[in-house]
Structures are given as structure tokens and as C-alpha cells.
CSV table of C-alpha atoms in Angstrom, one decimal:
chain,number,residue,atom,x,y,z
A,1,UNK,CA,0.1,68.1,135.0
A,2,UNK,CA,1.1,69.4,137.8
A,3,UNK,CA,3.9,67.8,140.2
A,4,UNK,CA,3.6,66.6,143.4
A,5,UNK,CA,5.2,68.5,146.3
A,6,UNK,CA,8.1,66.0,147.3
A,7,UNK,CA,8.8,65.9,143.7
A,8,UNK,CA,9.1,69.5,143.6
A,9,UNK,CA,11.4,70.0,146.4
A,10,UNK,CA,13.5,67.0,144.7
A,11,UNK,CA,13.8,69.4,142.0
A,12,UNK,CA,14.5,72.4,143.1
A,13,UNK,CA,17.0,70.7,145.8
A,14,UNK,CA,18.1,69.5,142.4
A,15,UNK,CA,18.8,72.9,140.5
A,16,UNK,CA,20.2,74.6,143.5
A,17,UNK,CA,23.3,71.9,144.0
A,18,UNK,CA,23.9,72.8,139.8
A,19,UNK,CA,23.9,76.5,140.2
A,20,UNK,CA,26.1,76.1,143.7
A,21,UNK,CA,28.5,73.4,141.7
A,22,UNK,CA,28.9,75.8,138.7
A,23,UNK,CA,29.9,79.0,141.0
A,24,UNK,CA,32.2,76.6,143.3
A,25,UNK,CA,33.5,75.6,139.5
A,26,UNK,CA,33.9,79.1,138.4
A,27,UNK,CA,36.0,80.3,141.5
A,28,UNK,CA,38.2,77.7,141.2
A,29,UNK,CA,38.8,78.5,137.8
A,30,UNK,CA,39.0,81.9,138.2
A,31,UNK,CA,41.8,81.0,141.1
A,32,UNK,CA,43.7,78.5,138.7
A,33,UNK,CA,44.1,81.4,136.4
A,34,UNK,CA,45.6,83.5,138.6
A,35,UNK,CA,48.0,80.7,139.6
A,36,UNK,CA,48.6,79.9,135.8
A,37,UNK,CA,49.3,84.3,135.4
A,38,UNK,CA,51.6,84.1,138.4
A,39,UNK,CA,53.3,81.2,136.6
A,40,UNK,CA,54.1,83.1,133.5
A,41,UNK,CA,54.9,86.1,135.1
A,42,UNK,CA,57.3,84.4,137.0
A,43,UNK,CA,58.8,82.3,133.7
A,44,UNK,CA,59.2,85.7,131.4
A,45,UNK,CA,60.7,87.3,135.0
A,46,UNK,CA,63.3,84.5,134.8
A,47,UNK,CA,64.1,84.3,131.6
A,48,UNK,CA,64.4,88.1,131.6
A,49,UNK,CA,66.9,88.1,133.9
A,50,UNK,CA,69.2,85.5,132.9
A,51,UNK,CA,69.5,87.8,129.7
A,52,UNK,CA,70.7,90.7,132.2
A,53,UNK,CA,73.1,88.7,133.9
A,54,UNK,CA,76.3,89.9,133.6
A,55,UNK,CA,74.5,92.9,136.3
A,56,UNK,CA,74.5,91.4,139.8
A,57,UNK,CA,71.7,93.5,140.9
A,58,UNK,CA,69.6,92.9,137.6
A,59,UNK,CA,67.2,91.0,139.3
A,60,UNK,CA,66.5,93.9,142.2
A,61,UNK,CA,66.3,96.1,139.5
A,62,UNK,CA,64.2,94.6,136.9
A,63,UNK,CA,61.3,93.9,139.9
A,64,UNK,CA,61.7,97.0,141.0
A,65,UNK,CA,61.0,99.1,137.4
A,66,UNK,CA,58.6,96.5,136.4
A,67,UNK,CA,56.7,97.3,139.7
A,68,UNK,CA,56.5,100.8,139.3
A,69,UNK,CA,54.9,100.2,136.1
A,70,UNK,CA,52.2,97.6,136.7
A,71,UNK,CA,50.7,98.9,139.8
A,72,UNK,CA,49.2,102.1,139.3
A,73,UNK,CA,47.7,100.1,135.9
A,74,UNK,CA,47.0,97.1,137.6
A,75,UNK,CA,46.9,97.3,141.4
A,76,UNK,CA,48.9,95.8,144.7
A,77,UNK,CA,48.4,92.2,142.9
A,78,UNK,CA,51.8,93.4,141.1
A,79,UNK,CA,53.8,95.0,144.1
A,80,UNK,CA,57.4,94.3,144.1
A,81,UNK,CA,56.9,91.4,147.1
A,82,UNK,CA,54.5,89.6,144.6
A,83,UNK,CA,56.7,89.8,141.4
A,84,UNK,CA,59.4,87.9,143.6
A,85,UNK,CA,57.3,85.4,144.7
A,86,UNK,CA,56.2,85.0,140.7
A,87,UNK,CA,59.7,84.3,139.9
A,88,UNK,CA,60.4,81.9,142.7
A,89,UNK,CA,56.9,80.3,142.0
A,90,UNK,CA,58.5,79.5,138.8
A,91,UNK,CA,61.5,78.2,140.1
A,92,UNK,CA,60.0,76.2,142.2
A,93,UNK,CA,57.5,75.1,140.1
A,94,UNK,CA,59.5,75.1,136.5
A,95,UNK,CA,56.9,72.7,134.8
A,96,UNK,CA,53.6,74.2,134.2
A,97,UNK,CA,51.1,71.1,133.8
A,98,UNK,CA,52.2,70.3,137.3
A,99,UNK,CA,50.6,72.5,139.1
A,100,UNK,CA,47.4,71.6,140.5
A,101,UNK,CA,44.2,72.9,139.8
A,102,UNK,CA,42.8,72.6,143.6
A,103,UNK,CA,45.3,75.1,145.2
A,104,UNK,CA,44.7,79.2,145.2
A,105,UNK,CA,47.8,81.4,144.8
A,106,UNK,CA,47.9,82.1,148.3
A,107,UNK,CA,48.8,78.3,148.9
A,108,UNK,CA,50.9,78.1,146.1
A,109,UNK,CA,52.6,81.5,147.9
A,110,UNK,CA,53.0,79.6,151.2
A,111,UNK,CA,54.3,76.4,150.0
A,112,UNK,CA,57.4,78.3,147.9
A,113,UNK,CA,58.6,79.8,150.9
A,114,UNK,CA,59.6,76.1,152.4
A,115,UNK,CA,63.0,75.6,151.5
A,116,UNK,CA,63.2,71.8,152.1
A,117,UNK,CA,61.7,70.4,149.3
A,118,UNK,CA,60.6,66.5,151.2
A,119,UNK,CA,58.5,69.4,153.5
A,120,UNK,CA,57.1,71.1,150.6
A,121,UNK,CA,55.9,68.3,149.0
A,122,UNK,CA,54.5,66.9,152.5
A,123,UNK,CA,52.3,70.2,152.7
A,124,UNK,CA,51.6,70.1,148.9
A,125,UNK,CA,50.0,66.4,149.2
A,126,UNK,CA,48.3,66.6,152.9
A,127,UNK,CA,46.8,69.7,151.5
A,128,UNK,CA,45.7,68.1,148.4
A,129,UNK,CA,44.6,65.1,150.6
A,130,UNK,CA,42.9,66.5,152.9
A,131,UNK,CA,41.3,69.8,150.8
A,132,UNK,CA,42.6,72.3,153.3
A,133,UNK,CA,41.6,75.9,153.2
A,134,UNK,CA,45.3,78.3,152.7
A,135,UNK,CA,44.0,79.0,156.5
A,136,UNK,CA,44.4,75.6,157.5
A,137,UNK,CA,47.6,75.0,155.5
A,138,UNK,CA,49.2,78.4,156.7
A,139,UNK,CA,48.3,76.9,159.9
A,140,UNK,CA,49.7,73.5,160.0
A,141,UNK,CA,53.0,74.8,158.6
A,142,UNK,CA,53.2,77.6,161.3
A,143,UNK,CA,52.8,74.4,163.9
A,144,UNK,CA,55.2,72.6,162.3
A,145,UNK,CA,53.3,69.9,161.8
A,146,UNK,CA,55.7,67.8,159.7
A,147,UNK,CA,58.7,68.2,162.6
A,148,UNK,CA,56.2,66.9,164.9
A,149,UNK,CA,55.5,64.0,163.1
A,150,UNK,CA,59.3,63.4,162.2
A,151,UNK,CA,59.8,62.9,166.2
A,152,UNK,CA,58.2,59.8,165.8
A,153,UNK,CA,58.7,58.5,162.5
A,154,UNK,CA,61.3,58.8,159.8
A,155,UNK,CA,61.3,60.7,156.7
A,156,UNK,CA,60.2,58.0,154.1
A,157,UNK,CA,57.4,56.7,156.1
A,158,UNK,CA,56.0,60.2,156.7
A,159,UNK,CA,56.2,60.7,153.1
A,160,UNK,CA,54.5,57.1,151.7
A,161,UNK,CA,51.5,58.0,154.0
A,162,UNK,CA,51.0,61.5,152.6
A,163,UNK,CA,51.7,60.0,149.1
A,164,UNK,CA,49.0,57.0,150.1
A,165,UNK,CA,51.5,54.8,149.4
A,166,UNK,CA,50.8,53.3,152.5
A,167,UNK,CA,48.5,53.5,155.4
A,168,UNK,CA,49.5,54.3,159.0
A,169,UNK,CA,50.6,51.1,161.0
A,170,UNK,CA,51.0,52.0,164.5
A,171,UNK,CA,49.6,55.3,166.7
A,172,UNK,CA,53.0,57.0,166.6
A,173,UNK,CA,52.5,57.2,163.0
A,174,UNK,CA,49.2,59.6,163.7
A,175,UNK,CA,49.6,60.9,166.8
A,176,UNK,CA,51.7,64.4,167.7
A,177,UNK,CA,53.4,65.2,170.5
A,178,UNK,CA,53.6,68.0,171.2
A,179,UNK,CA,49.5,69.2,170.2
A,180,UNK,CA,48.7,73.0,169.2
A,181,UNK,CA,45.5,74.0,170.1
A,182,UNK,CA,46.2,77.4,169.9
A,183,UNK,CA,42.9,78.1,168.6
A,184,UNK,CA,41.4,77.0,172.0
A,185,UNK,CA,42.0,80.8,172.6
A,186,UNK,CA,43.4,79.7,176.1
A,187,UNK,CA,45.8,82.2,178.2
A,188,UNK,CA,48.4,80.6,179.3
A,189,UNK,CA,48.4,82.5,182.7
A,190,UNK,CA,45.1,81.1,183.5
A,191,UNK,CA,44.2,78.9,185.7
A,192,UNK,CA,41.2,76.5,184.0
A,193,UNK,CA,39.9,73.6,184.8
A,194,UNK,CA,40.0,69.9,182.6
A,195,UNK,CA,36.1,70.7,182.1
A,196,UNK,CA,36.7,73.7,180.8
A,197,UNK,CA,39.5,72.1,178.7
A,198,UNK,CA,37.4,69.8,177.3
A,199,UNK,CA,34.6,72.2,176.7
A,200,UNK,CA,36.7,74.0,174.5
A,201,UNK,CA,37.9,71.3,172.7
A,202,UNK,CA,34.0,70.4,171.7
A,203,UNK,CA,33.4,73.9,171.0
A,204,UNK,CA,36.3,73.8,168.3
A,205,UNK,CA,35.7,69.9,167.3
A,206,UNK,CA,36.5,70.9,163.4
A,207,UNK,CA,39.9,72.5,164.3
A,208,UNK,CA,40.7,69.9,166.9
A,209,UNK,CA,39.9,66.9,164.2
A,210,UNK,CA,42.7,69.0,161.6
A,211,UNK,CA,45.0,68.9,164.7
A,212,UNK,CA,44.3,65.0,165.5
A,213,UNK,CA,45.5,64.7,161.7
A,214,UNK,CA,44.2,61.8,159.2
A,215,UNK,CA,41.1,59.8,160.0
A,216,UNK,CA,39.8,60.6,162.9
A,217,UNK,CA,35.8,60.9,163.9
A,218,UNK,CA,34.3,62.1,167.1
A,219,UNK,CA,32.3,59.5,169.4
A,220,UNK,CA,31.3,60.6,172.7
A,221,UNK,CA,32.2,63.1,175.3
A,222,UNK,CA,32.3,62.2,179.0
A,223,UNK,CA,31.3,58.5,178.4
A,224,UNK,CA,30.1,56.8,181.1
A,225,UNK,CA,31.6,53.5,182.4
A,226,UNK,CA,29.7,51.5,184.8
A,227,UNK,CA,31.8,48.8,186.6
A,228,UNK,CA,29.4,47.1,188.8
A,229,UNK,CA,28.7,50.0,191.4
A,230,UNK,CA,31.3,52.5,190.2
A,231,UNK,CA,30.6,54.8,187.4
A,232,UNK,CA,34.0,56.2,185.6
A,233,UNK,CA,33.9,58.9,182.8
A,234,UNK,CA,36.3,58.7,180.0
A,235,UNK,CA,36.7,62.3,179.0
A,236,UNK,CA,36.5,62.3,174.7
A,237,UNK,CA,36.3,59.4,172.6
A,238,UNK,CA,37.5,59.0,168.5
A,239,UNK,CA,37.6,56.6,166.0
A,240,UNK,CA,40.4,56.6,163.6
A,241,UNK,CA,39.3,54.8,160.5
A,242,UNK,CA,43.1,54.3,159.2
A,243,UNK,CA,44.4,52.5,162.1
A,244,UNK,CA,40.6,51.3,162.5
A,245,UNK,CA,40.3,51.3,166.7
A,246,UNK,CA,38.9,53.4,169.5
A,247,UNK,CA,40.7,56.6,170.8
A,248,UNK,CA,40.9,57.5,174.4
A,249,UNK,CA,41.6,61.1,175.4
A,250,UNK,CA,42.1,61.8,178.7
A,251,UNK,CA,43.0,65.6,179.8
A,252,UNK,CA,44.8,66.5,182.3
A,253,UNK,CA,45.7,70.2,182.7
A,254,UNK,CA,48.6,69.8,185.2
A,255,UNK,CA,51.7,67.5,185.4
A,256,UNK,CA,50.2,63.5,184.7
A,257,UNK,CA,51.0,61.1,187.3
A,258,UNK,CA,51.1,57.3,187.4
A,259,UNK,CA,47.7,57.2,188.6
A,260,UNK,CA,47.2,59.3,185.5
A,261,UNK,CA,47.9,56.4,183.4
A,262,UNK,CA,46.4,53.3,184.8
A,263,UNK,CA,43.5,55.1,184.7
A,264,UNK,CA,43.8,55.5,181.0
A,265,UNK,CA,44.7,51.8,180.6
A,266,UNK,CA,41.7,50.9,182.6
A,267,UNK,CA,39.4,52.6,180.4
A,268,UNK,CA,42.0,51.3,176.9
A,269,UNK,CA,41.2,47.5,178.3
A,270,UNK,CA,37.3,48.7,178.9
A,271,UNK,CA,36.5,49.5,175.0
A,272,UNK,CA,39.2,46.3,173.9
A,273,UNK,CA,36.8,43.8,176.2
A,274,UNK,CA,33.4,45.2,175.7
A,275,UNK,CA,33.1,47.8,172.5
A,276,UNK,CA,36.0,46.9,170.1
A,277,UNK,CA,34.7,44.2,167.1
A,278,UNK,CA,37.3,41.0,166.9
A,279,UNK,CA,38.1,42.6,163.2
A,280,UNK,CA,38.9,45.9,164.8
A,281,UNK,CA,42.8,47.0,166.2
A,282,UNK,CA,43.6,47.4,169.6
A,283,UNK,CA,42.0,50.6,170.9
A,284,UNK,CA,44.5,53.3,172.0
A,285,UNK,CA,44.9,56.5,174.8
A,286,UNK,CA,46.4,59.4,174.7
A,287,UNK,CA,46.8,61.2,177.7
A,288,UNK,CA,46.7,64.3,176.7
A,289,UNK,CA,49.0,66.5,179.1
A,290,UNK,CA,50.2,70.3,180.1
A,291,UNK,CA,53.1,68.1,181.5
A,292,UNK,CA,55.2,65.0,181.7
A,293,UNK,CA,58.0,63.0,183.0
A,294,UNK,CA,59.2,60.8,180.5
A,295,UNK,CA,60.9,58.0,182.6
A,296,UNK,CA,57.8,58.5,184.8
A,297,UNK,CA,55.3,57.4,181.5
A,298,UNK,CA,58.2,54.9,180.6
A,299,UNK,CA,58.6,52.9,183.2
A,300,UNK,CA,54.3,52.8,184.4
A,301,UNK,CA,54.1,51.2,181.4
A,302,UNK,CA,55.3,47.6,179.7
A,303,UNK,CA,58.2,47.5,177.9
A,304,UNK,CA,56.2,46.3,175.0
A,305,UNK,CA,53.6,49.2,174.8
A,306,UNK,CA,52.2,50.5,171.8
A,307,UNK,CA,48.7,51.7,172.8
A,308,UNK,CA,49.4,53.8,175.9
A,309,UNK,CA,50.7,57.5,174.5
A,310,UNK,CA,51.2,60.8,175.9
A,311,UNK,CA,51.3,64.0,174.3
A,312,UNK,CA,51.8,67.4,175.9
A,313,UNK,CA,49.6,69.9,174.4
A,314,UNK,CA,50.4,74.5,173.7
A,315,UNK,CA,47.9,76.8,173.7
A,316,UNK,CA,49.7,79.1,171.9
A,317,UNK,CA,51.9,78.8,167.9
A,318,UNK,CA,55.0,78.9,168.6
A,319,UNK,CA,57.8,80.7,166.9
A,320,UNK,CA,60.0,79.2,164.9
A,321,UNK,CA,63.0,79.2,167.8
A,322,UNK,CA,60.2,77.9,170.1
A,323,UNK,CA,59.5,75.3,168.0
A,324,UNK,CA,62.8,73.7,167.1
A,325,UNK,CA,64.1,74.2,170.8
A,326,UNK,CA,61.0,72.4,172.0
A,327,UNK,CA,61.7,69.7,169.2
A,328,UNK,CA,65.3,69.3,170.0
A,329,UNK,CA,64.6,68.6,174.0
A,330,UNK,CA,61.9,66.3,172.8
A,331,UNK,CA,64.6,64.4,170.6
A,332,UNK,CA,67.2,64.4,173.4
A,333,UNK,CA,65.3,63.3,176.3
A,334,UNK,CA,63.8,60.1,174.1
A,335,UNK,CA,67.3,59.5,173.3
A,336,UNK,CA,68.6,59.5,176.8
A,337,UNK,CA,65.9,57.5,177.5
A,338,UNK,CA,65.6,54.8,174.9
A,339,UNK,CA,70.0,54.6,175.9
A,340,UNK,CA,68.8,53.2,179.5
């Protein structure tokens, strides 16, 4: 008997998603053995060396010979650079059912190289959380995501939220200030426009959303407000299912102004009266900013704020000087401020 043509694409819709589940499967396992090799490597490595410690330079030594002998057997895969990270992988990683099945050597590689072990584990578990590519981690670390978020928030907190041990409270919890959006592909000595700003950011929604961070779904662009006779346009609009509200983004490519803001908390008290359900948070803006005055966003707003942010956004990575100069001005200047 023969089957009837919805039934058949059913089917076959069917078998493809098995074969595409086993391969996805198979690569992953394939991956997790390589991890588990690295592992191993890296424990014999150890072990190896503590038997040749009386030599200070063993260590140098032993990588060195051992390389020379793998690699015209086995390939690059074995250099001397990847033998070191083996042993360090162990180190860092001394039990061996800990290790997760989800993460590729080359995240396991990146995550070893952070020293601070709270920031390791941050990466590990947002990683984990969130299924990011070694791309997208190798990314987030080289923003220095976790800093950014520790301007705002202590330690612990940042922590309990990565281990879902709790669930963001308040914006500052989400939102990072400064934003990276390096992969705008931007100069920085040109001059643009907020459209084309905001073009950009639609064009790269998916790597926008991983800069956002945790929960966070695209609405609308350029929604239109009609206020009796005067039309406003609210420039991108989210929803963050964590701190469950609205987003307001408005862009601003130059230095924001007063103005600037009570623009943004016009359209903030627009989706709070007429789109927000009564079981829903408060809905909450970000002026998103190539520059700001902190006592001139501090004092256009109430005391009592928590809805009202701004963030000042690079289209560039910075280095790791750039970074924790930036972060260190950042940390004075609320200081001085929050000392008034």
C-alpha cells in the first residue's frame, strides 16, 4: 500500500534529523576523545616529570625530546606548544570524569590559559549554558566579558547566575557597559550615521544577541509611536525573558545629552502604560552611546533609578591594557560619583 505524500515527507523529514543526530553525535565524540587523549597525555607528562625532578629544566626538556619524536609520526597535533598545554590541561583539570563532554579541545585550550580560577569557571559554565562555539567563547573572553560584568555586580552574584543558582534581579545584572561590537566591522575614523549603526546591528542580530548576554529576543526595529499627531520611532526593541520586561535601545553615535535621555524615558513610560502585561517588570532603556558624562546621566535622572541605563559601546577588541585602563576609569569615575 502505498503512502500518502504528507506521510512520506513526515518520514523522510523523519530519517534525515536521525542521520544529522548520529553525525552531530559522532563529532562530538570524536572531539571528546581528543579531549580525553589530551588528558592523559598531559597526566603521564606530569607524572613523568615529577620523577625527573631533582633537574630544573626537566620539564623543558622532556617536551622538547618527546616532541621531536611524535611529530614526524603523528603530526603538528603533538608540537611542543601543544604538549604544554596537555600538561597544564591536566593540572588544571586533575580529575578526569569532570570534564565535560560538550567542550572541543580548543575550548578546553582557551579556558586553561585563565589564571583566575572564579573567571575560568565563569567561561566554563556560560559556555556550557549558553552552547557557545570556541569562536564565541574565544570571543567573549578577548572582550572581557566577565570584568564588564564585575563593574556592576560583585563576584558571588556573577557567579550564582552563571551557576543558575539564581536568576538576574535588576538590569545591571545583564546589561554591560562598556558593549563590543567589534564585529560591526566599523572604522573608527569614520564618520556614520545612527541608521547606519542600527543597520548594522540587524545585519549582525545573532552576534549582537551573544553581546546583549542571557535572555534576550529581538522585537521590532524603528517602532513607531503615535502620540496623538506626533509619530516618535524608538530605534530597536528586546525582550529579556530573565528579568521578563521590554528593552529600549536607543543609539546615539555621538556624545548623549539630557535630551538624549528624556527621550528614552518617554518611550520607557510608553511600553510600561500601553504594551507591558500587569505580571510583566518594569520595561527598561539603554541608551546605547559613543559617549557620556556620568554626572550629566546621574543627575537627568531620579535618584531612585533603576530602569534608565547607559552604556558606551567599541567597535573594535581591545587589548588587554585597553581593557583594564578602560575598566579602571570606569570604576573610578562611579566611585567619585556615588562619593557626592
Amino acid at each position: 500500500m502505498e503512502l500518502d505524500k504528507s506521510l512520506k515527507v513526515d518520514f523522510l523529514s523523519e530519517i534525515k534529523g536521525i542521520i544529522q543526530q548520529a553525525r552531530t553525535n559522532a563529532v562530538r565524540s570524536v572531539d571528546f576523545c581528543r579531549v580525553q587523549m589530551y588528558w592523559t597525555l598531559g597526566k603521564r607528562i606530569f607524572e613523568e616529570e615529577q620523577d625527573g625532578k631533582e633537574r630544573a629544566d626537566y620539564g623543558a626538556y622532556l617536551l622538547k625530546n618527546l616532541s621531536k619524536e611524535l611529530v614526524p609520526e603523528f603530526g603538528s597535533g603533538f608540537s611542543y606548544r601543544q604538549l604544554a598545554f596537555c600538561r597544564q590541561f591536566y593540572k588544571t583539570y586533575p580529575i578526569v570524569n569532570a570534564l565535560r563532554s560538550q567542550f572541543n579541545w580548543t575550548q578546553y585550550r582557551l579556558l586553561i590559559q585563565i589564571d583566575n580560577p572564579d573567571k575560568r569557571e565563569y567561561y566554563e559554565l556560560e559556555a556550557m549554558n549558553n552552547c557557545w562555539t570556541a569562536r564565541e567563547l574565544e570571543r567573549q573572553i578577548n572582550s572581557g566579558l566577565y570584568e564588564r560584568l564585575l563593574l556592576s555586580n560583585d563576584k558571588e552574584a556573577v557567579l550564582a547566575v552563571a551557576r543558575k543558582e539564581r536568576i538576574p534581579e535588576t538590569p545591571l545584572e545583564i546589561i554591560k557597559d562598556p558593549m563590543v561590537l567589534e564585529f560591526l566591522g566599523l572604522k573608527k575614523e569614520a564618520a556614520y550615521y545612527e541608521k547606519d549603526l542600527e543597520q548594522a546591528l540587524i545585519t549582525h542580530l545573532q552576534d549582537f544577541l551573544l553581546e546583549l548576554g542571557n535572555g534576550f529576543s529581538f522585537v521590532a526595529r524603528q517602532k513607531r509611536l503615535l502620540l496623538e499627531d506626533d509619530e516618535f520611532f524608538a530605534d530597536l526593541i528586546f525582550y529579556n525573558r530573565l528579568l521578563r520586561c521590554f528593552v529600549v535601545i536607543e543609539l546615539k553615535t555621538r556624545k548623549i545629552t539630557h535630551e538624549d535621555i528624556g527621550q528614552l524615558q518617554m518611550y520607557v513610560n510608553y511600553y510600561d502604560r500601553e504594551e507591558k502585561l500587569p505580571e510583566e517588570n518594569p520595561t527598561i532603556g539603554i541608551l546605547l552611546c559613543a559617549d557620556k558624562n556620568n554626572m550629566v546621566v546621574r543627575y537627568s535622572l531620579p535618584e531612585n533609578n533603576t530602569t534608565i541605563l547607559s552604556s558606551k559601546y567599541q567597535i573594535y577588541l581591545p587589548s588587554e591594557e585597553q581593557l583594564v585602563k578602560t575598566l579602571k576609569q570606569e570604576l573610578e569615575e562611579r566611585r567619585l560619583i556615588d562619593n557626592l
